[in-house]
Amino acid sequence: MRIRTVRKSCKMTQEQLAEAVGVGVTHISHIETGNNIPSLKVMIDIINVLKCSADELLCIEVNAARPLFSNWIGDLL
């Protein structure tokens, strides 16, 4: 996961991220080092706090996803 890289680009410390997400600093550290896998709730909270996308954090290239915004605009037209 790229949580550490994105967190640092946001100029945020582990302590700040942990407080914003509502978990301990040790938990954030273990997630960043790959020693713990975050729950879905914690992952979503991290994504929201860091204002990024899941694929950006997970280093996953999403090929099969439908662009929601494009479909929404198409439906309106």
mmCIF file with all atom_site columns, N, CA and C in Angstrom, residues 1-76:
data_model
loop_
_atom_site.group_PDB
_atom_site.id
_atom_site.type_symbol
_atom_site.label_atom_id
_atom_site.label_alt_id
_atom_site.label_comp_id
_atom_site.label_asym_id
_atom_site.label_entity_id
_atom_site.label_seq_id
_atom_site.pdbx_PDB_ins_code
_atom_site.Cartn_x
_atom_site.Cartn_y
_atom_site.Cartn_z
_atom_site.occupancy
_atom_site.B_iso_or_equiv
_atom_site.pdbx_formal_charge
_atom_site.auth_seq_id
_atom_site.auth_comp_id
_atom_site.auth_asym_id
_atom_site.auth_atom_id
_atom_site.pdbx_PDB_model_num
ATOM 1   N N  . MET A 1 1  ? 0.839   -1.185 0.000   1.00 0.00 ? 1  MET A N  1
ATOM 2   C CA . MET A 1 1  ? 0.000   0.000  0.000   1.00 0.00 ? 1  MET A CA 1
ATOM 3   C C  . MET A 1 1  ? 0.880   1.243  0.000   1.00 0.00 ? 1  MET A C  1
ATOM 4   N N  . ARG A 1 2  ? 0.340   2.290  -0.496  1.00 0.00 ? 2  ARG A N  1
ATOM 5   C CA . ARG A 1 2  ? 1.073   3.543  -0.604  1.00 0.00 ? 2  ARG A CA 1
ATOM 6   C C  . ARG A 1 2  ? 0.588   4.574  0.398   1.00 0.00 ? 2  ARG A C  1
ATOM 7   N N  . ILE A 1 3  ? 0.018   4.140  1.506   1.00 0.00 ? 3  ILE A N  1
ATOM 8   C CA . ILE A 1 3  ? -0.546  5.076  2.475   1.00 0.00 ? 3  ILE A CA 1
ATOM 9   C C  . ILE A 1 3  ? 0.516   6.056  2.962   1.00 0.00 ? 3  ILE A C  1
ATOM 10  N N  . ARG A 1 4  ? 1.703   5.553  3.289   1.00 0.00 ? 4  ARG A N  1
ATOM 11  C CA . ARG A 1 4  ? 2.767   6.434  3.798   1.00 0.00 ? 4  ARG A CA 1
ATOM 12  C C  . ARG A 1 4  ? 3.103   7.520  2.789   1.00 0.00 ? 4  ARG A C  1
ATOM 13  N N  . THR A 1 5  ? 3.239   7.144  1.520   1.00 0.00 ? 5  THR A N  1
ATOM 14  C CA . THR A 1 5  ? 3.597   8.113  0.480   1.00 0.00 ? 5  THR A CA 1
ATOM 15  C C  . THR A 1 5  ? 2.529   9.185  0.339   1.00 0.00 ? 5  THR A C  1
ATOM 16  N N  . VAL A 1 6  ? 1.270   8.772  0.294   1.00 0.00 ? 6  VAL A N  1
ATOM 17  C CA . VAL A 1 6  ? 0.179   9.737  0.139   1.00 0.00 ? 6  VAL A CA 1
ATOM 18  C C  . VAL A 1 6  ? 0.062   10.592 1.399   1.00 0.00 ? 6  VAL A C  1
ATOM 19  N N  . ARG A 1 7  ? 0.199   9.979  2.572   1.00 0.00 ? 7  ARG A N  1
ATOM 20  C CA . ARG A 1 7  ? 0.123   10.725 3.841   1.00 0.00 ? 7  ARG A CA 1
ATOM 21  C C  . ARG A 1 7  ? 1.196   11.798 3.885   1.00 0.00 ? 7  ARG A C  1
ATOM 22  N N  . LYS A 1 8  ? 2.420   11.440 3.517   1.00 0.00 ? 8  LYS A N  1
ATOM 23  C CA . LYS A 1 8  ? 3.512   12.413 3.539   1.00 0.00 ? 8  LYS A CA 1
ATOM 24  C C  . LYS A 1 8  ? 3.308   13.519 2.511   1.00 0.00 ? 8  LYS A C  1
ATOM 25  N N  . SER A 1 9  ? 2.736   13.183 1.355   1.00 0.00 ? 9  SER A N  1
ATOM 26  C CA . SER A 1 9  ? 2.475   14.221 0.347   1.00 0.00 ? 9  SER A CA 1
ATOM 27  C C  . SER A 1 9  ? 1.414   15.203 0.841   1.00 0.00 ? 9  SER A C  1
ATOM 28  N N  . CYS A 1 10 ? 0.582   14.750 1.786   1.00 0.00 ? 10 CYS A N  1
ATOM 29  C CA . CYS A 1 10 ? -0.418  15.631 2.411   1.00 0.00 ? 10 CYS A CA 1
ATOM 30  C C  . CYS A 1 10 ? 0.163   16.367 3.616   1.00 0.00 ? 10 CYS A C  1
ATOM 31  N N  . LYS A 1 11 ? 1.468   16.172 3.858   1.00 0.00 ? 11 LYS A N  1
ATOM 32  C CA . LYS A 1 11 ? 2.165   16.774 4.994   1.00 0.00 ? 11 LYS A CA 1
ATOM 33  C C  . LYS A 1 11 ? 1.468   16.445 6.315   1.00 0.00 ? 11 LYS A C  1
ATOM 34  N N  . MET A 1 12 ? 1.149   15.160 6.451   1.00 0.00 ? 12 MET A N  1
ATOM 35  C CA . MET A 1 12 ? 0.444   14.677 7.626   1.00 0.00 ? 12 MET A CA 1
ATOM 36  C C  . MET A 1 12 ? 1.312   13.647 8.335   1.00 0.00 ? 12 MET A C  1
ATOM 37  N N  . THR A 1 13 ? 1.329   13.712 9.660   1.00 0.00 ? 13 THR A N  1
ATOM 38  C CA . THR A 1 13 ? 2.076   12.726 10.443  1.00 0.00 ? 13 THR A CA 1
ATOM 39  C C  . THR A 1 13 ? 1.202   11.501 10.693  1.00 0.00 ? 13 THR A C  1
ATOM 40  N N  . GLN A 1 14 ? 1.837   10.422 11.122  1.00 0.00 ? 14 GLN A N  1
ATOM 41  C CA . GLN A 1 14 ? 1.069   9.238  11.501  1.00 0.00 ? 14 GLN A CA 1
ATOM 42  C C  . GLN A 1 14 ? 0.111   9.573  12.633  1.00 0.00 ? 14 GLN A C  1
ATOM 43  N N  . GLU A 1 15 ? 0.551   10.404 13.558  1.00 0.00 ? 15 GLU A N  1
ATOM 44  C CA . GLU A 1 15 ? -0.291  10.797 14.687  1.00 0.00 ? 15 GLU A CA 1
ATOM 45  C C  . GLU A 1 15 ? -1.545  11.526 14.209  1.00 0.00 ? 15 GLU A C  1
ATOM 46  N N  . GLN A 1 16 ? -1.375  12.444 13.268  1.00 0.00 ? 16 GLN A N  1
ATOM 47  C CA . GLN A 1 16 ? -2.511  13.196 12.737  1.00 0.00 ? 16 GLN A CA 1
ATOM 48  C C  . GLN A 1 16 ? -3.484  12.283 11.997  1.00 0.00 ? 16 GLN A C  1
ATOM 49  N N  . LEU A 1 17 ? -2.944  11.374 11.191  1.00 0.00 ? 17 LEU A N  1
ATOM 50  C CA . LEU A 1 17 ? -3.798  10.444 10.459  1.00 0.00 ? 17 LEU A CA 1
ATOM 51  C C  . LEU A 1 17 ? -4.537  9.532  11.426  1.00 0.00 ? 17 LEU A C  1
ATOM 52  N N  . ALA A 1 18 ? -3.830  9.014  12.406  1.00 0.00 ? 18 ALA A N  1
ATOM 53  C CA . ALA A 1 18 ? -4.451  8.126  13.391  1.00 0.00 ? 18 ALA A CA 1
ATOM 54  C C  . ALA A 1 18 ? -5.588  8.829  14.116  1.00 0.00 ? 18 ALA A C  1
ATOM 55  N N  . GLU A 1 19 ? -5.359  10.069 14.526  1.00 0.00 ? 19 GLU A N  1
ATOM 56  C CA . GLU A 1 19 ? -6.395  10.827 15.229  1.00 0.00 ? 19 GLU A CA 1
ATOM 57  C C  . GLU A 1 19 ? -7.609  11.077 14.332  1.00 0.00 ? 19 GLU A C  1
ATOM 58  N N  . ALA A 1 20 ? -7.346  11.444 13.077  1.00 0.00 ? 20 ALA A N  1
ATOM 59  C CA . ALA A 1 20 ? -8.440  11.728 12.142  1.00 0.00 ? 20 ALA A CA 1
ATOM 60  C C  . ALA A 1 20 ? -9.263  10.477 11.829  1.00 0.00 ? 20 ALA A C  1
ATOM 61  N N  . VAL A 1 21 ? -8.593  9.323  11.791  1.00 0.00 ? 21 VAL A N  1
ATOM 62  C CA . VAL A 1 21 ? -9.263  8.063  11.462  1.00 0.00 ? 21 VAL A CA 1
ATOM 63  C C  . VAL A 1 21 ? -9.903  7.428  12.701  1.00 0.00 ? 21 VAL A C  1
ATOM 64  N N  . GLY A 1 22 ? -9.362  7.759  13.884  1.00 0.00 ? 22 GLY A N  1
ATOM 65  C CA . GLY A 1 22 ? -9.902  7.201  15.112  1.00 0.00 ? 22 GLY A CA 1
ATOM 66  C C  . GLY A 1 22 ? -9.281  5.883  15.515  1.00 0.00 ? 22 GLY A C  1
ATOM 67  N N  . VAL A 1 23 ? -8.009  5.707  15.170  1.00 0.00 ? 23 VAL A N  1
ATOM 68  C CA . VAL A 1 23 ? -7.257  4.499  15.552  1.00 0.00 ? 23 VAL A CA 1
ATOM 69  C C  . VAL A 1 23 ? -5.954  4.939  16.206  1.00 0.00 ? 23 VAL A C  1
ATOM 70  N N  . GLY A 1 24 ? -5.215  3.988  16.729  1.00 0.00 ? 24 GLY A N  1
ATOM 71  C CA . GLY A 1 24 ? -3.940  4.298  17.353  1.00 0.00 ? 24 GLY A CA 1
ATOM 72  C C  . GLY A 1 24 ? -2.830  4.494  16.341  1.00 0.00 ? 24 GLY A C  1
ATOM 73  N N  . VAL A 1 25 ? -1.805  5.215  16.768  1.00 0.00 ? 25 VAL A N  1
ATOM 74  C CA . VAL A 1 25 ? -0.648  5.467  15.912  1.00 0.00 ? 25 VAL A CA 1
ATOM 75  C C  . VAL A 1 25 ? 0.029   4.152  15.538  1.00 0.00 ? 25 VAL A C  1
ATOM 76  N N  . THR A 1 26 ? 0.104   3.232  16.477  1.00 0.00 ? 26 THR A N  1
ATOM 77  C CA . THR A 1 26 ? 0.727   1.935  16.208  1.00 0.00 ? 26 THR A CA 1
ATOM 78  C C  . THR A 1 26 ? -0.017  1.200  15.104  1.00 0.00 ? 26 THR A C  1
ATOM 79  N N  . HIS A 1 27 ? -1.338  1.297  15.095  1.00 0.00 ? 27 HIS A N  1
ATOM 80  C CA . HIS A 1 27 ? -2.133  0.637  14.059  1.00 0.00 ? 27 HIS A CA 1
ATOM 81  C C  . HIS A 1 27 ? -1.798  1.226  12.682  1.00 0.00 ? 27 HIS A C  1
ATOM 82  N N  . ILE A 1 28 ? -1.720  2.549  12.596  1.00 0.00 ? 28 ILE A N  1
ATOM 83  C CA . ILE A 1 28 ? -1.363  3.198  11.327  1.00 0.00 ? 28 ILE A CA 1
ATOM 84  C C  . ILE A 1 28 ? 0.034   2.748  10.897  1.00 0.00 ? 28 ILE A C  1
ATOM 85  N N  . SER A 1 29 ? 0.962   2.713  11.832  1.00 0.00 ? 29 SER A N  1
ATOM 86  C CA . SER A 1 29 ? 2.321   2.272  11.520  1.00 0.00 ? 29 SER A CA 1
ATOM 87  C C  . SER A 1 29 ? 2.328   0.848  10.983  1.00 0.00 ? 29 SER A C  1
ATOM 88  N N  . HIS A 1 30 ? 1.574   -0.033 11.613  1.00 0.00 ? 30 HIS A N  1
ATOM 89  C CA . HIS A 1 30 ? 1.524   -1.428 11.173  1.00 0.00 ? 30 HIS A CA 1
ATOM 90  C C  . HIS A 1 30 ? 0.853   -1.561 9.809   1.00 0.00 ? 30 HIS A C  1
ATOM 91  N N  . ILE A 1 31 ? -0.140  -0.735 9.538   1.00 0.00 ? 31 ILE A N  1
ATOM 92  C CA . ILE A 1 31 ? -0.785  -0.753 8.220   1.00 0.00 ? 31 ILE A CA 1
ATOM 93  C C  . ILE A 1 31 ? 0.223   -0.300 7.160   1.00 0.00 ? 31 ILE A C  1
ATOM 94  N N  . GLU A 1 32 ? 0.944   0.781  7.449   1.00 0.00 ? 32 GLU A N  1
ATOM 95  C CA . GLU A 1 32 ? 1.903   1.316  6.481   1.00 0.00 ? 32 GLU A CA 1
ATOM 96  C C  . GLU A 1 32 ? 3.045   0.348  6.193   1.00 0.00 ? 32 GLU A C  1
ATOM 97  N N  . THR A 1 33 ? 3.438   -0.434 7.173   1.00 0.00 ? 33 THR A N  1
ATOM 98  C CA . THR A 1 33 ? 4.528   -1.384 6.968   1.00 0.00 ? 33 THR A CA 1
ATOM 99  C C  . THR A 1 33 ? 4.051   -2.733 6.445   1.00 0.00 ? 33 THR A C  1
ATOM 100 N N  . GLY A 1 34 ? 2.738   -2.913 6.356   1.00 0.00 ? 34 GLY A N  1
ATOM 101 C CA . GLY A 1 34 ? 2.192   -4.158 5.849   1.00 0.00 ? 34 GLY A CA 1
ATOM 102 C C  . GLY A 1 34 ? 2.043   -5.242 6.888   1.00 0.00 ? 34 GLY A C  1
ATOM 103 N N  . ASN A 1 35 ? 2.235   -4.901 8.156   1.00 0.00 ? 35 ASN A N  1
ATOM 104 C CA . ASN A 1 35 ? 2.080   -5.882 9.225   1.00 0.00 ? 35 ASN A CA 1
ATOM 105 C C  . ASN A 1 35 ? 0.624   -6.108 9.610   1.00 0.00 ? 35 ASN A C  1
ATOM 106 N N  . ASN A 1 36 ? -0.235  -5.145 9.312   1.00 0.00 ? 36 ASN A N  1
ATOM 107 C CA . ASN A 1 36 ? -1.682  -5.269 9.555   1.00 0.00 ? 36 ASN A CA 1
ATOM 108 C C  . ASN A 1 36 ? -2.427  -4.927 8.279   1.00 0.00 ? 36 ASN A C  1
ATOM 109 N N  . ILE A 1 37 ? -3.547  -5.563 8.085   1.00 0.00 ? 37 ILE A N  1
ATOM 110 C CA . ILE A 1 37 ? -4.448  -5.229 6.985   1.00 0.00 ? 37 ILE A CA 1
ATOM 111 C C  . ILE A 1 37 ? -5.611  -4.462 7.597   1.00 0.00 ? 37 ILE A C  1
ATOM 112 N N  . PRO A 1 38 ? -5.876  -3.247 7.118   1.00 0.00 ? 38 PRO A N  1
ATOM 113 C CA . PRO A 1 38 ? -6.951  -2.459 7.726   1.00 0.00 ? 38 PRO A CA 1
ATOM 114 C C  . PRO A 1 38 ? -8.324  -3.041 7.397   1.00 0.00 ? 38 PRO A C  1
ATOM 115 N N  . SER A 1 39 ? -9.249  -2.822 8.304   1.00 0.00 ? 39 SER A N  1
ATOM 116 C CA . SER A 1 39 ? -10.637 -3.191 8.021   1.00 0.00 ? 39 SER A CA 1
ATOM 117 C C  . SER A 1 39 ? -11.140 -2.280 6.902   1.00 0.00 ? 39 SER A C  1
ATOM 118 N N  . LEU A 1 40 ? -12.236 -2.657 6.305   1.00 0.00 ? 40 LEU A N  1
ATOM 119 C CA . LEU A 1 40 ? -12.819 -1.841 5.237   1.00 0.00 ? 40 LEU A CA 1
ATOM 120 C C  . LEU A 1 40 ? -13.171 -0.457 5.766   1.00 0.00 ? 40 LEU A C  1
ATOM 121 N N  . LYS A 1 41 ? -13.717 -0.383 6.974   1.00 0.00 ? 41 LYS A N  1
ATOM 122 C CA . LYS A 1 41 ? -14.086 0.911  7.559   1.00 0.00 ? 41 LYS A CA 1
ATOM 123 C C  . LYS A 1 41 ? -12.857 1.797  7.728   1.00 0.00 ? 41 LYS A C  1
ATOM 124 N N  . VAL A 1 42 ? -11.787 1.240  8.275   1.00 0.00 ? 42 VAL A N  1
ATOM 125 C CA . VAL A 1 42 ? -10.564 2.023  8.476   1.00 0.00 ? 42 VAL A CA 1
ATOM 126 C C  . VAL A 1 42 ? -9.996  2.447  7.126   1.00 0.00 ? 42 VAL A C  1
ATOM 127 N N  . MET A 1 43 ? -10.019 1.567  6.150   1.00 0.00 ? 43 MET A N  1
ATOM 128 C CA . MET A 1 43 ? -9.499  1.907  4.820   1.00 0.00 ? 43 MET A CA 1
ATOM 129 C C  . MET A 1 43 ? -10.289 3.058  4.210   1.00 0.00 ? 43 MET A C  1
ATOM 130 N N  . ILE A 1 44 ? -11.604 3.003  4.320   1.00 0.00 ? 44 ILE A N  1
ATOM 131 C CA . ILE A 1 44 ? -12.445 4.077  3.781   1.00 0.00 ? 44 ILE A CA 1
ATOM 132 C C  . ILE A 1 44 ? -12.184 5.379  4.522   1.00 0.00 ? 44 ILE A C  1
ATOM 133 N N  . ASP A 1 45 ? -12.016 5.296  5.834   1.00 0.00 ? 45 ASP A N  1
ATOM 134 C CA . ASP A 1 45 ? -11.704 6.500  6.611   1.00 0.00 ? 45 ASP A CA 1
ATOM 135 C C  . ASP A 1 45 ? -10.363 7.095  6.184   1.00 0.00 ? 45 ASP A C  1
ATOM 136 N N  . ILE A 1 46 ? -9.370  6.253  5.959   1.00 0.00 ? 46 ILE A N  1
ATOM 137 C CA . ILE A 1 46 ? -8.063  6.733  5.502   1.00 0.00 ? 46 ILE A CA 1
ATOM 138 C C  . ILE A 1 46 ? -8.195  7.405  4.136   1.00 0.00 ? 46 ILE A C  1
ATOM 139 N N  . ILE A 1 47 ? -8.928  6.782  3.229   1.00 0.00 ? 47 ILE A N  1
ATOM 140 C CA . ILE A 1 47 ? -9.148  7.348  1.898   1.00 0.00 ? 47 ILE A CA 1
ATOM 141 C C  . ILE A 1 47 ? -9.801  8.720  2.001   1.00 0.00 ? 47 ILE A C  1
ATOM 142 N N  . ASN A 1 48 ? -10.815 8.828  2.853   1.00 0.00 ? 48 ASN A N  1
ATOM 143 C CA . ASN A 1 48 ? -11.512 10.103 3.014   1.00 0.00 ? 48 ASN A CA 1
ATOM 144 C C  . ASN A 1 48 ? -10.626 11.168 3.645   1.00 0.00 ? 48 ASN A C  1
ATOM 145 N N  . VAL A 1 49 ? -9.850  10.797 4.646   1.00 0.00 ? 49 VAL A N  1
ATOM 146 C CA . VAL A 1 49 ? -8.959  11.756 5.301   1.00 0.00 ? 49 VAL A CA 1
ATOM 147 C C  . VAL A 1 49 ? -7.873  12.232 4.340   1.00 0.00 ? 49 VAL A C  1
ATOM 148 N N  . LEU A 1 50 ? -7.295  11.307 3.579   1.00 0.00 ? 50 LEU A N  1
ATOM 149 C CA . LEU A 1 50 ? -6.218  11.668 2.652   1.00 0.00 ? 50 LEU A CA 1
ATOM 150 C C  . LEU A 1 50 ? -6.741  12.232 1.334   1.00 0.00 ? 50 LEU A C  1
ATOM 151 N N  . LYS A 1 51 ? -8.065  12.203 1.149   1.00 0.00 ? 51 LYS A N  1
ATOM 152 C CA . LYS A 1 51 ? -8.704  12.742 -0.059  1.00 0.00 ? 51 LYS A CA 1
ATOM 153 C C  . LYS A 1 51 ? -8.071  12.160 -1.331  1.00 0.00 ? 51 LYS A C  1
ATOM 154 N N  . CYS A 1 52 ? -8.071  10.831 -1.381  1.00 0.00 ? 52 CYS A N  1
ATOM 155 C CA . CYS A 1 52 ? -7.504  10.138 -2.538  1.00 0.00 ? 52 CYS A CA 1
ATOM 156 C C  . CYS A 1 52 ? -8.435  8.986  -2.916  1.00 0.00 ? 52 CYS A C  1
ATOM 157 N N  . SER A 1 53 ? -8.058  8.245  -3.920  1.00 0.00 ? 53 SER A N  1
ATOM 158 C CA . SER A 1 53 ? -8.867  7.105  -4.339  1.00 0.00 ? 53 SER A CA 1
ATOM 159 C C  . SER A 1 53 ? -8.264  5.807  -3.802  1.00 0.00 ? 53 SER A C  1
ATOM 160 N N  . ALA A 1 54 ? -9.075  4.772  -3.735  1.00 0.00 ? 54 ALA A N  1
ATOM 161 C CA . ALA A 1 54 ? -8.606  3.478  -3.246  1.00 0.00 ? 54 ALA A CA 1
ATOM 162 C C  . ALA A 1 54 ? -7.510  2.924  -4.135  1.00 0.00 ? 54 ALA A C  1
ATOM 163 N N  . ASP A 1 55 ? -7.664  3.039  -5.456  1.00 0.00 ? 55 ASP A N  1
ATOM 164 C CA . ASP A 1 55 ? -6.631  2.500  -6.341  1.00 0.00 ? 55 ASP A CA 1
ATOM 165 C C  . ASP A 1 55 ? -5.319  3.253  -6.192  1.00 0.00 ? 55 ASP A C  1
ATOM 166 N N  . GLU A 1 56 ? -5.380  4.523  -5.840  1.00 0.00 ? 56 GLU A N  1
ATOM 167 C CA . GLU A 1 56 ? -4.158  5.281  -5.596  1.00 0.00 ? 56 GLU A CA 1
ATOM 168 C C  . GLU A 1 56 ? -3.402  4.724  -4.387  1.00 0.00 ? 56 GLU A C  1
ATOM 169 N N  . LEU A 1 57 ? -4.134  4.352  -3.343  1.00 0.00 ? 57 LEU A N  1
ATOM 170 C CA . LEU A 1 57 ? -3.505  3.794  -2.145  1.00 0.00 ? 57 LEU A CA 1
ATOM 171 C C  . LEU A 1 57 ? -3.078  2.349  -2.323  1.00 0.00 ? 57 LEU A C  1
ATOM 172 N N  . LEU A 1 58 ? -3.859  1.588  -3.047  1.00 0.00 ? 58 LEU A N  1
ATOM 173 C CA . LEU A 1 58 ? -3.602  0.159  -3.164  1.00 0.00 ? 58 LEU A CA 1
ATOM 174 C C  . LEU A 1 58 ? -2.685  -0.198 -4.325  1.00 0.00 ? 58 LEU A C  1
ATOM 175 N N  . CYS A 1 59 ? -2.317  0.784  -5.128  1.00 0.00 ? 59 CYS A N  1
ATOM 176 C CA . CYS A 1 59 ? -1.471  0.560  -6.309  1.00 0.00 ? 59 CYS A CA 1
ATOM 177 C C  . CYS A 1 59 ? -2.125  -0.412 -7.269  1.00 0.00 ? 59 CYS A C  1
ATOM 178 N N  . ILE A 1 60 ? -3.420  -0.312 -7.396  1.00 0.00 ? 60 ILE A N  1
ATOM 179 C CA . ILE A 1 60 ? -4.158  -1.204 -8.279  1.00 0.00 ? 60 ILE A CA 1
ATOM 180 C C  . ILE A 1 60 ? -4.625  -0.412 -9.495  1.00 0.00 ? 60 ILE A C  1
ATOM 181 N N  . GLU A 1 61 ? -4.357  -0.960 -10.651 1.00 0.00 ? 61 GLU A N  1
ATOM 182 C CA . GLU A 1 61 ? -4.873  -0.362 -11.864 1.00 0.00 ? 61 GLU A CA 1
ATOM 183 C C  . GLU A 1 61 ? -6.225  -1.001 -12.137 1.00 0.00 ? 61 GLU A C  1
ATOM 184 N N  . VAL A 1 62 ? -7.258  -0.186 -12.132 1.00 0.00 ? 62 VAL A N  1
ATOM 185 C CA . VAL A 1 62 ? -8.602  -0.696 -12.301 1.00 0.00 ? 62 VAL A CA 1
ATOM 186 C C  . VAL A 1 62 ? -8.971  -0.609 -13.774 1.00 0.00 ? 62 VAL A C  1
ATOM 187 N N  . ASN A 1 63 ? -9.095  -1.776 -14.397 1.00 0.00 ? 63 ASN A N  1
ATOM 188 C CA . ASN A 1 63 ? -9.410  -1.815 -15.828 1.00 0.00 ? 63 ASN A CA 1
ATOM 189 C C  . ASN A 1 63 ? -10.897 -2.014 -16.104 1.00 0.00 ? 63 ASN A C  1
ATOM 190 N N  . ALA A 1 64 ? -11.599 -2.666 -15.199 1.00 0.00 ? 64 ALA A N  1
ATOM 191 C CA . ALA A 1 64 ? -12.972 -3.054 -15.480 1.00 0.00 ? 64 ALA A CA 1
ATOM 192 C C  . ALA A 1 64 ? -14.023 -2.131 -14.873 1.00 0.00 ? 64 ALA A C  1
ATOM 193 N N  . ALA A 1 65 ? -13.616 -1.127 -14.148 1.00 0.00 ? 65 ALA A N  1
ATOM 194 C CA . ALA A 1 65 ? -14.589 -0.249 -13.490 1.00 0.00 ? 65 ALA A CA 1
ATOM 195 C C  . ALA A 1 65 ? -15.254 0.668  -14.507 1.00 0.00 ? 65 ALA A C  1
ATOM 196 N N  . ARG A 1 66 ? -16.520 0.930  -14.264 1.00 0.00 ? 66 ARG A N  1
ATOM 197 C CA . ARG A 1 66 ? -17.246 1.879  -15.108 1.00 0.00 ? 66 ARG A CA 1
ATOM 198 C C  . ARG A 1 66 ? -17.059 3.272  -14.533 1.00 0.00 ? 66 ARG A C  1
ATOM 199 N N  . PRO A 1 67 ? -16.763 4.226  -15.344 1.00 0.00 ? 67 PRO A N  1
ATOM 200 C CA . PRO A 1 67 ? -16.704 5.595  -14.827 1.00 0.00 ? 67 PRO A CA 1
ATOM 201 C C  . PRO A 1 67 ? -18.108 6.047  -14.430 1.00 0.00 ? 67 PRO A C  1
ATOM 202 N N  . LEU A 1 68 ? -18.345 6.213  -13.170 1.00 0.00 ? 68 LEU A N  1
ATOM 203 C CA . LEU A 1 68 ? -19.668 6.570  -12.654 1.00 0.00 ? 68 LEU A CA 1
ATOM 204 C C  . LEU A 1 68 ? -20.112 7.926  -13.163 1.00 0.00 ? 68 LEU A C  1
ATOM 205 N N  . PHE A 1 69 ? -19.222 8.901  -13.130 1.00 0.00 ? 69 PHE A N  1
ATOM 206 C CA . PHE A 1 69 ? -19.573 10.246 -13.527 1.00 0.00 ? 69 PHE A CA 1
ATOM 207 C C  . PHE A 1 69 ? -20.007 10.300 -14.990 1.00 0.00 ? 69 PHE A C  1
ATOM 208 N N  . SER A 1 70 ? -19.278 9.631  -15.858 1.00 0.00 ? 70 SER A N  1
ATOM 209 C CA . SER A 1 70 ? -19.614 9.633  -17.282 1.00 0.00 ? 70 SER A CA 1
ATOM 210 C C  . SER A 1 70 ? -20.982 9.016  -17.517 1.00 0.00 ? 70 SER A C  1
ATOM 211 N N  . ASN A 1 71 ? -21.272 7.915  -16.845 1.00 0.00 ? 71 ASN A N  1
ATOM 212 C CA . ASN A 1 71 ? -22.576 7.283  -16.998 1.00 0.00 ? 71 ASN A CA 1
ATOM 213 C C  . ASN A 1 71 ? -23.684 8.175  -16.471 1.00 0.00 ? 71 ASN A C  1
ATOM 214 N N  . TRP A 1 72 ? -23.434 8.857  -15.369 1.00 0.00 ? 72 TRP A N  1
ATOM 215 C CA . TRP A 1 72 ? -24.431 9.746  -14.782 1.00 0.00 ? 72 TRP A CA 1
ATOM 216 C C  . TRP A 1 72 ? -24.751 10.883 -15.741 1.00 0.00 ? 72 TRP A C  1
ATOM 217 N N  . ILE A 1 73 ? -23.720 11.492 -16.340 1.00 0.00 ? 73 ILE A N  1
ATOM 218 C CA . ILE A 1 73 ? -23.916 12.573 -17.309 1.00 0.00 ? 73 ILE A CA 1
ATOM 219 C C  . ILE A 1 73 ? -24.672 12.031 -18.537 1.00 0.00 ? 73 ILE A C  1
ATOM 220 N N  . GLY A 1 74 ? -24.288 10.857 -18.999 1.00 0.00 ? 74 GLY A N  1
ATOM 221 C CA . GLY A 1 74 ? -24.963 10.260 -20.153 1.00 0.00 ? 74 GLY A CA 1
ATOM 222 C C  . GLY A 1 74 ? -26.429 10.005 -19.894 1.00 0.00 ? 74 GLY A C  1
ATOM 223 N N  . ASP A 1 75 ? -26.744 9.543  -18.686 1.00 0.00 ? 75 ASP A N  1
ATOM 224 C CA . ASP A 1 75 ? -28.140 9.309  -18.321 1.00 0.00 ? 75 ASP A CA 1
ATOM 225 C C  . ASP A 1 75 ? -28.945 10.603 -18.296 1.00 0.00 ? 75 ASP A C  1
ATOM 226 N N  . LEU A 1 76 ? -28.323 11.678 -17.865 1.00 0.00 ? 76 LEU A N  1
ATOM 227 C CA . LEU A 1 76 ? -29.018 12.962 -17.806 1.00 0.00 ? 76 LEU A CA 1
ATOM 228 C C  . LEU A 1 76 ? -29.321 13.505 -19.190 1.00 0.00 ? 76 LEU A C  1
#
